[in-house]
Amino acid sequence: MTTTSTERGSVADAIRALVVTREFQPGDRLAEADLAARLDVSRTPVREALRQLAADGMVEHVPNKGARVVALSPAELEHVFELRARVEGTAASAAAVGATGAELDRLDELAEEIARHGLPGPDQALDRVYGCNADFHLLLAESSRSSVIAASVRQLFHTAATVRTYQGFDEASVRRSVAHHREIVAALRARDGEWARSTMHSHLANARAALLGPRPVAHSHDTVDAPRDDGADDPAPTRPPS
Amino acid sequence: MTTTSTERGSVADAIRALVVTREFQPGDRLAEADLAARLDVSRTPVREALRQLAADGMVEHVPNKGARVVALSPAELEHVFELRARVEGTAASAAAVGATGAELDRLDELAEEIARHGLPGPDQALDRVYGCNADFHLLLAESSRSSVIAASVRQLFHTAATVRTYQGFDEASVRRSVAHHREIVAALRARDGEWARSTMHSHLANARAALLGPRPVAHSHDTVDAPRDDGADDPAPTRPPS
DNA sequence: CTCCTGACTATTGCATGCACTTTACTGTTC
DNA sequence: GAACAGTAAAGTGCATGCAATAGTCAGGAG
């Protein structure tokens, strides 16, 4: 059932997978000995991976107290989407210049796979969308030909690893999202960086709205500081008291 | 001579300091045993710190081959400044809402200290500016009240740890930069997020120009792909062949 | 002279063991 | 019954040792 060994994949990836599959939920402690036993390695590589994940923002590390899966508040999720829009928009713009033909072909494949597994139909499999979506966004970042951009995208993407793609999306949001992936590749093929950037902005605004609901209106007299989160059936991402 | 022990400060910070002081230059190998001896700890915490720094983007880690200080090409430095402008602009905007009085006071102090050590005069000490500037930008990021924003700012800032603040800046650029720090705090005190954001944009555009020279003009017939870097006397940041 | 092959060295990757900190429990005292 | 102290258990932090891999150099064949 669970992959019983690390199998040449890094320990950090294995732990990320455990978080993505909700085996560890936001706020859960990540005990080193426990992870070491699960992944069938010693505590040493586990500790290294946890430090790495902590720097990535997926895990919170407190000295002498261990690591926990980060629990993002709705306000912080808003920030994740804002930063992703800006950073991945830049990535898309740079990828319009730098992407190779092979990368564009692979992005096409991934966009189609996301469509197959995301849209209603015989092949729908929402639990398989997360991986394809991750591959799409991270490959796009690589296509920017900039290690700096790629690292920033990776960090932000992994920070939101607990947000499962398309889970809780309404169908219209899913259709828009699927269309965005295809359109981004079209923009890249046209070598139009601004087209790619703005489509990426739309893509992430759509995801934000599907997960978090309408944006809070600053000068309204109700719910000034608390963004809505209807539409998302995630467990309330309340931050554990530090 | 060198700080002979880690003294309660984390090993990662100690290694960062070695890079900032140019004891290790971009492209240099970071051998675990060597660092362990220098910092008077065993290889284990050194390895953990290197993984962390690799996730932060300051160090490049190749399996079975060890870690090297990242050498950023001029094109990647351009990307660092673009992303910093977008991400730290967002941080400044959020800090205008969230910064506490104590944080604003500390930012004021840091801005003044940067002025004292950066501007010509009896207290000028360019080598001390880096630390103050780092404190300023990282504290500003903390003031955003968002761990996500803070982590992104940290990552981008540390990625460019090899760029020494104000070294090679002409005097006009230094004066602008000093004024920017003060103006940003003024904008935060006015709780004006857009003011803070745009001043931060100017601040980083100024730093970019001082270090990298005029931006390449896309549709010019000369130097299309190679950004100028006159004005910076840094050693040519050529990327080692991978 | 060049290229290939082999062993040797240096360095990384990982497992294990011990010391110290934190936490939870239990027994005692007010 | 509640609060506190002392102790035991659990878990992290770090050092050390061994196995495995990459890099280096010497030797020999073409």
PDB file of C-alpha atoms in Angstrom, chain B residues 62-236:
ATOM      1  CA  VAL B  62      24.699  17.888  -6.246  1.00  0.00           C
ATOM      2  CA  PRO B  63      24.182  14.350  -4.918  1.00  0.00           C
ATOM      3  CA  ASN B  64      27.428  12.552  -4.118  1.00  0.00           C
ATOM      4  CA  LYS B  65      29.358  15.608  -5.226  1.00  0.00           C
ATOM      5  CA  GLY B  66      28.715  18.091  -2.488  1.00  0.00           C
ATOM      6  CA  ALA B  67      27.709  21.722  -2.239  1.00  0.00           C
ATOM      7  CA  ARG B  68      28.951  24.831  -4.029  1.00  0.00           C
ATOM      8  CA  VAL B  69      28.219  28.491  -3.478  1.00  0.00           C
ATOM      9  CA  VAL B  70      25.789  29.448  -6.210  1.00  0.00           C
ATOM     10  CA  ALA B  71      27.262  31.672  -8.905  1.00  0.00           C
ATOM     11  CA  LEU B  72      24.541  33.815 -10.392  1.00  0.00           C
ATOM     12  CA  SER B  73      24.829  34.903 -13.999  1.00  0.00           C
ATOM     13  CA  PRO B  74      23.948  38.524 -14.822  1.00  0.00           C
ATOM     14  CA  ALA B  75      20.681  37.280 -16.307  1.00  0.00           C
ATOM     15  CA  GLU B  76      19.808  35.510 -13.067  1.00  0.00           C
ATOM     16  CA  LEU B  77      20.731  38.579 -11.030  1.00  0.00           C
ATOM     17  CA  GLU B  78      18.225  40.467 -13.161  1.00  0.00           C
ATOM     18  CA  HIS B  79      15.634  37.886 -12.184  1.00  0.00           C
ATOM     19  CA  VAL B  80      16.551  38.205  -8.517  1.00  0.00           C
ATOM     20  CA  PHE B  81      15.873  41.925  -8.607  1.00  0.00           C
ATOM     21  CA  GLU B  82      12.651  41.518 -10.552  1.00  0.00           C
ATOM     22  CA  LEU B  83      11.315  38.926  -8.126  1.00  0.00           C
ATOM     23  CA  ARG B  84      12.508  40.873  -5.101  1.00  0.00           C
ATOM     24  CA  ALA B  85      10.667  43.937  -6.374  1.00  0.00           C
ATOM     25  CA  ARG B  86       7.438  41.979  -6.719  1.00  0.00           C
ATOM     26  CA  VAL B  87       7.727  39.935  -3.540  1.00  0.00           C
ATOM     27  CA  GLU B  88       9.168  42.617  -1.269  1.00  0.00           C
ATOM     28  CA  GLY B  89       6.705  45.081  -2.729  1.00  0.00           C
ATOM     29  CA  THR B  90       3.965  42.789  -1.505  1.00  0.00           C
ATOM     30  CA  ALA B  91       5.737  42.473   1.826  1.00  0.00           C
ATOM     31  CA  ALA B  92       5.899  46.238   2.176  1.00  0.00           C
ATOM     32  CA  SER B  93       2.230  46.537   1.290  1.00  0.00           C
ATOM     33  CA  ALA B  94       1.266  43.975   3.907  1.00  0.00           C
ATOM     34  CA  ALA B  95       3.599  45.491   6.476  1.00  0.00           C
ATOM     35  CA  ALA B  96       1.793  48.804   6.098  1.00  0.00           C
ATOM     36  CA  VAL B  97      -1.178  47.027   7.623  1.00  0.00           C
ATOM     37  CA  GLY B  98       0.529  44.712  10.056  1.00  0.00           C
ATOM     38  CA  ALA B  99       3.681  46.345  11.370  1.00  0.00           C
ATOM     39  CA  THR B 100       3.747  46.989  15.114  1.00  0.00           C
ATOM     40  CA  GLY B 101       5.024  50.170  16.703  1.00  0.00           C
ATOM     41  CA  ALA B 102       8.116  48.428  17.997  1.00  0.00           C
ATOM     42  CA  GLU B 103       8.893  47.121  14.529  1.00  0.00           C
ATOM     43  CA  LEU B 104       8.517  50.579  13.002  1.00  0.00           C
ATOM     44  CA  ASP B 105      10.876  52.005  15.609  1.00  0.00           C
ATOM     45  CA  ARG B 106      13.441  49.310  14.908  1.00  0.00           C
ATOM     46  CA  LEU B 107      13.137  49.901  11.161  1.00  0.00           C
ATOM     47  CA  ASP B 108      13.808  53.573  11.793  1.00  0.00           C
ATOM     48  CA  GLU B 109      16.931  52.699  13.736  1.00  0.00           C
ATOM     49  CA  LEU B 110      18.145  50.410  10.993  1.00  0.00           C
ATOM     50  CA  ALA B 111      17.481  53.018   8.307  1.00  0.00           C
ATOM     51  CA  GLU B 112      19.548  55.532  10.277  1.00  0.00           C
ATOM     52  CA  GLU B 113      22.325  53.041  10.838  1.00  0.00           C
ATOM     53  CA  ILE B 114      22.421  52.298   7.112  1.00  0.00           C
ATOM     54  CA  ALA B 115      22.667  56.040   6.487  1.00  0.00           C
ATOM     55  CA  ARG B 116      25.528  56.460   8.965  1.00  0.00           C
ATOM     56  CA  HIS B 117      27.573  53.585   7.602  1.00  0.00           C
ATOM     57  CA  GLY B 118      26.645  54.050   3.954  1.00  0.00           C
ATOM     58  CA  LEU B 119      27.026  57.774   3.384  1.00  0.00           C
ATOM     59  CA  PRO B 120      30.446  59.451   3.144  1.00  0.00           C
ATOM     60  CA  GLY B 121      31.601  60.687   6.523  1.00  0.00           C
ATOM     61  CA  PRO B 122      33.481  59.703   9.654  1.00  0.00           C
ATOM     62  CA  ASP B 123      31.225  56.699  10.339  1.00  0.00           C
ATOM     63  CA  GLN B 124      31.243  55.309   6.827  1.00  0.00           C
ATOM     64  CA  ALA B 125      31.806  51.558   6.941  1.00  0.00           C
ATOM     65  CA  LEU B 126      30.467  49.853   3.859  1.00  0.00           C
ATOM     66  CA  ASP B 127      31.305  46.422   5.191  1.00  0.00           C
ATOM     67  CA  ARG B 128      28.856  46.960   8.039  1.00  0.00           C
ATOM     68  CA  VAL B 129      26.006  48.007   5.773  1.00  0.00           C
ATOM     69  CA  TYR B 130      25.252  44.499   4.604  1.00  0.00           C
ATOM     70  CA  GLY B 131      24.107  43.334   8.023  1.00  0.00           C
ATOM     71  CA  CYS B 132      21.941  46.376   8.661  1.00  0.00           C
ATOM     72  CA  ASN B 133      20.389  46.150   5.235  1.00  0.00           C
ATOM     73  CA  ALA B 134      19.670  42.459   5.736  1.00  0.00           C
ATOM     74  CA  ASP B 135      18.075  43.185   9.095  1.00  0.00           C
ATOM     75  CA  PHE B 136      15.977  45.941   7.550  1.00  0.00           C
ATOM     76  CA  HIS B 137      14.597  43.884   4.692  1.00  0.00           C
ATOM     77  CA  LEU B 138      14.055  40.753   6.757  1.00  0.00           C
ATOM     78  CA  LEU B 139      12.367  42.624   9.591  1.00  0.00           C
ATOM     79  CA  LEU B 140      10.145  44.372   7.065  1.00  0.00           C
ATOM     80  CA  ALA B 141       9.204  40.938   5.772  1.00  0.00           C
ATOM     81  CA  GLU B 142       8.401  39.744   9.286  1.00  0.00           C
ATOM     82  CA  SER B 143       6.230  42.806   9.768  1.00  0.00           C
ATOM     83  CA  SER B 144       3.953  41.572   7.001  1.00  0.00           C
ATOM     84  CA  ARG B 145       2.550  39.159   9.600  1.00  0.00           C
ATOM     85  CA  SER B 146       2.709  36.426   7.004  1.00  0.00           C
ATOM     86  CA  SER B 147       5.066  33.493   7.286  1.00  0.00           C
ATOM     87  CA  VAL B 148       4.597  32.890   3.587  1.00  0.00           C
ATOM     88  CA  ILE B 149       5.738  36.345   2.587  1.00  0.00           C
ATOM     89  CA  ALA B 150       8.579  36.274   5.082  1.00  0.00           C
ATOM     90  CA  ALA B 151       9.840  32.961   3.748  1.00  0.00           C
ATOM     91  CA  SER B 152       9.788  34.190   0.149  1.00  0.00           C
ATOM     92  CA  VAL B 153      11.661  37.358   1.000  1.00  0.00           C
ATOM     93  CA  ARG B 154      14.217  35.398   3.007  1.00  0.00           C
ATOM     94  CA  GLN B 155      14.828  32.996   0.174  1.00  0.00           C
ATOM     95  CA  LEU B 156      15.362  35.692  -2.440  1.00  0.00           C
ATOM     96  CA  PHE B 157      17.499  37.792  -0.137  1.00  0.00           C
ATOM     97  CA  HIS B 158      19.749  34.892   0.777  1.00  0.00           C
ATOM     98  CA  THR B 159      20.032  33.858  -2.840  1.00  0.00           C
ATOM     99  CA  ALA B 160      21.802  37.128  -3.525  1.00  0.00           C
ATOM    100  CA  ALA B 161      23.944  36.910  -0.394  1.00  0.00           C
ATOM    101  CA  THR B 162      27.063  37.271  -2.497  1.00  0.00           C
ATOM    102  CA  VAL B 163      26.062  40.757  -3.647  1.00  0.00           C
ATOM    103  CA  ARG B 164      27.606  43.105  -1.129  1.00  0.00           C
ATOM    104  CA  THR B 165      25.398  46.067  -0.347  1.00  0.00           C
ATOM    105  CA  TYR B 166      26.710  49.415  -1.611  1.00  0.00           C
ATOM    106  CA  GLN B 167      30.048  47.964  -2.701  1.00  0.00           C
ATOM    107  CA  GLY B 168      30.593  49.451  -6.138  1.00  0.00           C
ATOM    108  CA  PHE B 169      27.618  51.779  -5.868  1.00  0.00           C
ATOM    109  CA  ASP B 170      28.249  55.339  -7.035  1.00  0.00           C
ATOM    110  CA  GLU B 171      27.459  58.006  -4.469  1.00  0.00           C
ATOM    111  CA  ALA B 172      24.200  59.125  -6.055  1.00  0.00           C
ATOM    112  CA  SER B 173      22.890  55.565  -5.926  1.00  0.00           C
ATOM    113  CA  VAL B 174      23.848  55.252  -2.278  1.00  0.00           C
ATOM    114  CA  ARG B 175      22.068  58.503  -1.431  1.00  0.00           C
ATOM    115  CA  ARG B 176      18.927  57.357  -3.227  1.00  0.00           C
ATOM    116  CA  SER B 177      19.068  54.012  -1.467  1.00  0.00           C
ATOM    117  CA  VAL B 178      19.456  55.604   1.952  1.00  0.00           C
ATOM    118  CA  ALA B 179      16.518  57.890   1.226  1.00  0.00           C
ATOM    119  CA  HIS B 180      14.424  54.919   0.123  1.00  0.00           C
ATOM    120  CA  HIS B 181      14.851  53.098   3.411  1.00  0.00           C
ATOM    121  CA  ARG B 182      13.699  56.159   5.316  1.00  0.00           C
ATOM    122  CA  GLU B 183      10.810  56.743   2.931  1.00  0.00           C
ATOM    123  CA  ILE B 184       9.615  53.173   3.238  1.00  0.00           C
ATOM    124  CA  VAL B 185       9.322  53.522   6.995  1.00  0.00           C
ATOM    125  CA  ALA B 186       7.438  56.801   6.490  1.00  0.00           C
ATOM    126  CA  ALA B 187       5.023  55.030   4.160  1.00  0.00           C
ATOM    127  CA  LEU B 188       4.516  52.255   6.695  1.00  0.00           C
ATOM    128  CA  ARG B 189       3.820  54.784   9.432  1.00  0.00           C
ATOM    129  CA  ALA B 190       1.260  56.392   7.134  1.00  0.00           C
ATOM    130  CA  ARG B 191      -0.242  52.900   6.732  1.00  0.00           C
ATOM    131  CA  ASP B 192      -0.085  53.464   2.974  1.00  0.00           C
ATOM    132  CA  GLY B 193       0.587  50.095   1.367  1.00  0.00           C
ATOM    133  CA  GLU B 194       0.811  51.339  -2.199  1.00  0.00           C
ATOM    134  CA  TRP B 195       3.268  54.064  -1.236  1.00  0.00           C
ATOM    135  CA  ALA B 196       5.422  51.481   0.527  1.00  0.00           C
ATOM    136  CA  ARG B 197       5.190  49.123  -2.432  1.00  0.00           C
ATOM    137  CA  SER B 198       6.204  51.655  -5.027  1.00  0.00           C
ATOM    138  CA  THR B 199       9.067  52.976  -2.943  1.00  0.00           C
ATOM    139  CA  MET B 200      10.295  49.419  -2.534  1.00  0.00           C
ATOM    140  CA  HIS B 201      10.092  49.018  -6.311  1.00  0.00           C
ATOM    141  CA  SER B 202      12.185  52.151  -6.769  1.00  0.00           C
ATOM    142  CA  HIS B 203      14.600  50.956  -4.111  1.00  0.00           C
ATOM    143  CA  LEU B 204      15.294  47.699  -5.885  1.00  0.00           C
ATOM    144  CA  ALA B 205      15.334  49.255  -9.348  1.00  0.00           C
ATOM    145  CA  ASN B 206      18.000  51.633  -8.066  1.00  0.00           C
ATOM    146  CA  ALA B 207      20.054  48.780  -6.634  1.00  0.00           C
ATOM    147  CA  ARG B 208      19.678  46.829  -9.849  1.00  0.00           C
ATOM    148  CA  ALA B 209      20.846  49.740 -11.950  1.00  0.00           C
ATOM    149  CA  ALA B 210      23.799  50.451  -9.671  1.00  0.00           C
ATOM    150  CA  LEU B 211      24.950  46.844  -9.876  1.00  0.00           C
ATOM    151  CA  LEU B 212      24.016  45.841 -13.396  1.00  0.00           C
ATOM    152  CA  GLY B 213      23.905  49.059 -15.400  1.00  0.00           C
ATOM    153  CA  PRO B 214      21.223  50.039 -17.875  1.00  0.00           C
ATOM    154  CA  ARG B 215      18.704  47.393 -18.777  1.00  0.00           C
ATOM    155  CA  PRO B 216      19.149  45.706 -22.119  1.00  0.00           C
ATOM    156  CA  VAL B 217      16.848  47.104 -24.775  1.00  0.00           C
ATOM    157  CA  ALA B 218      14.958  44.229 -26.302  1.00  0.00           C
ATOM    158  CA  HIS B 219      14.739  45.346 -29.940  1.00  0.00           C
ATOM    159  CA  SER B 220      18.115  46.976 -30.193  1.00  0.00           C
ATOM    160  CA  HIS B 221      20.559  45.522 -32.688  1.00  0.00           C
ATOM    161  CA  ASP B 222      23.399  45.243 -30.200  1.00  0.00           C
ATOM    162  CA  THR B 223      23.761  43.285 -26.956  1.00  0.00           C
ATOM    163  CA  VAL B 224      20.346  41.754 -27.171  1.00  0.00           C
ATOM    164  CA  ASP B 225      20.904  38.942 -24.757  1.00  0.00           C
ATOM    165  CA  ALA B 226      23.791  40.084 -22.580  1.00  0.00           C
ATOM    166  CA  PRO B 227      22.814  42.596 -19.924  1.00  0.00           C
ATOM    167  CA  ARG B 228      25.494  45.160 -19.207  1.00  0.00           C
ATOM    168  CA  ASP B 229      27.167  45.069 -15.862  1.00  0.00           C
ATOM    169  CA  ASP B 230      29.386  48.102 -15.848  1.00  0.00           C
ATOM    170  CA  GLY B 231      29.501  49.963 -12.581  1.00  0.00           C
ATOM    171  CA  ALA B 232      29.942  46.734 -10.705  1.00  0.00           C
ATOM    172  CA  ASP B 233      33.510  45.724  -9.994  1.00  0.00           C
ATOM    173  CA  ASP B 234      32.439  42.338  -8.738  1.00  0.00           C
ATOM    174  CA  PRO B 235      34.319  39.401 -10.181  1.00  0.00           C
ATOM    175  CA  ALA B 236      32.572  38.293 -13.347  1.00  0.00           C
TER     176      ALA B 236
END
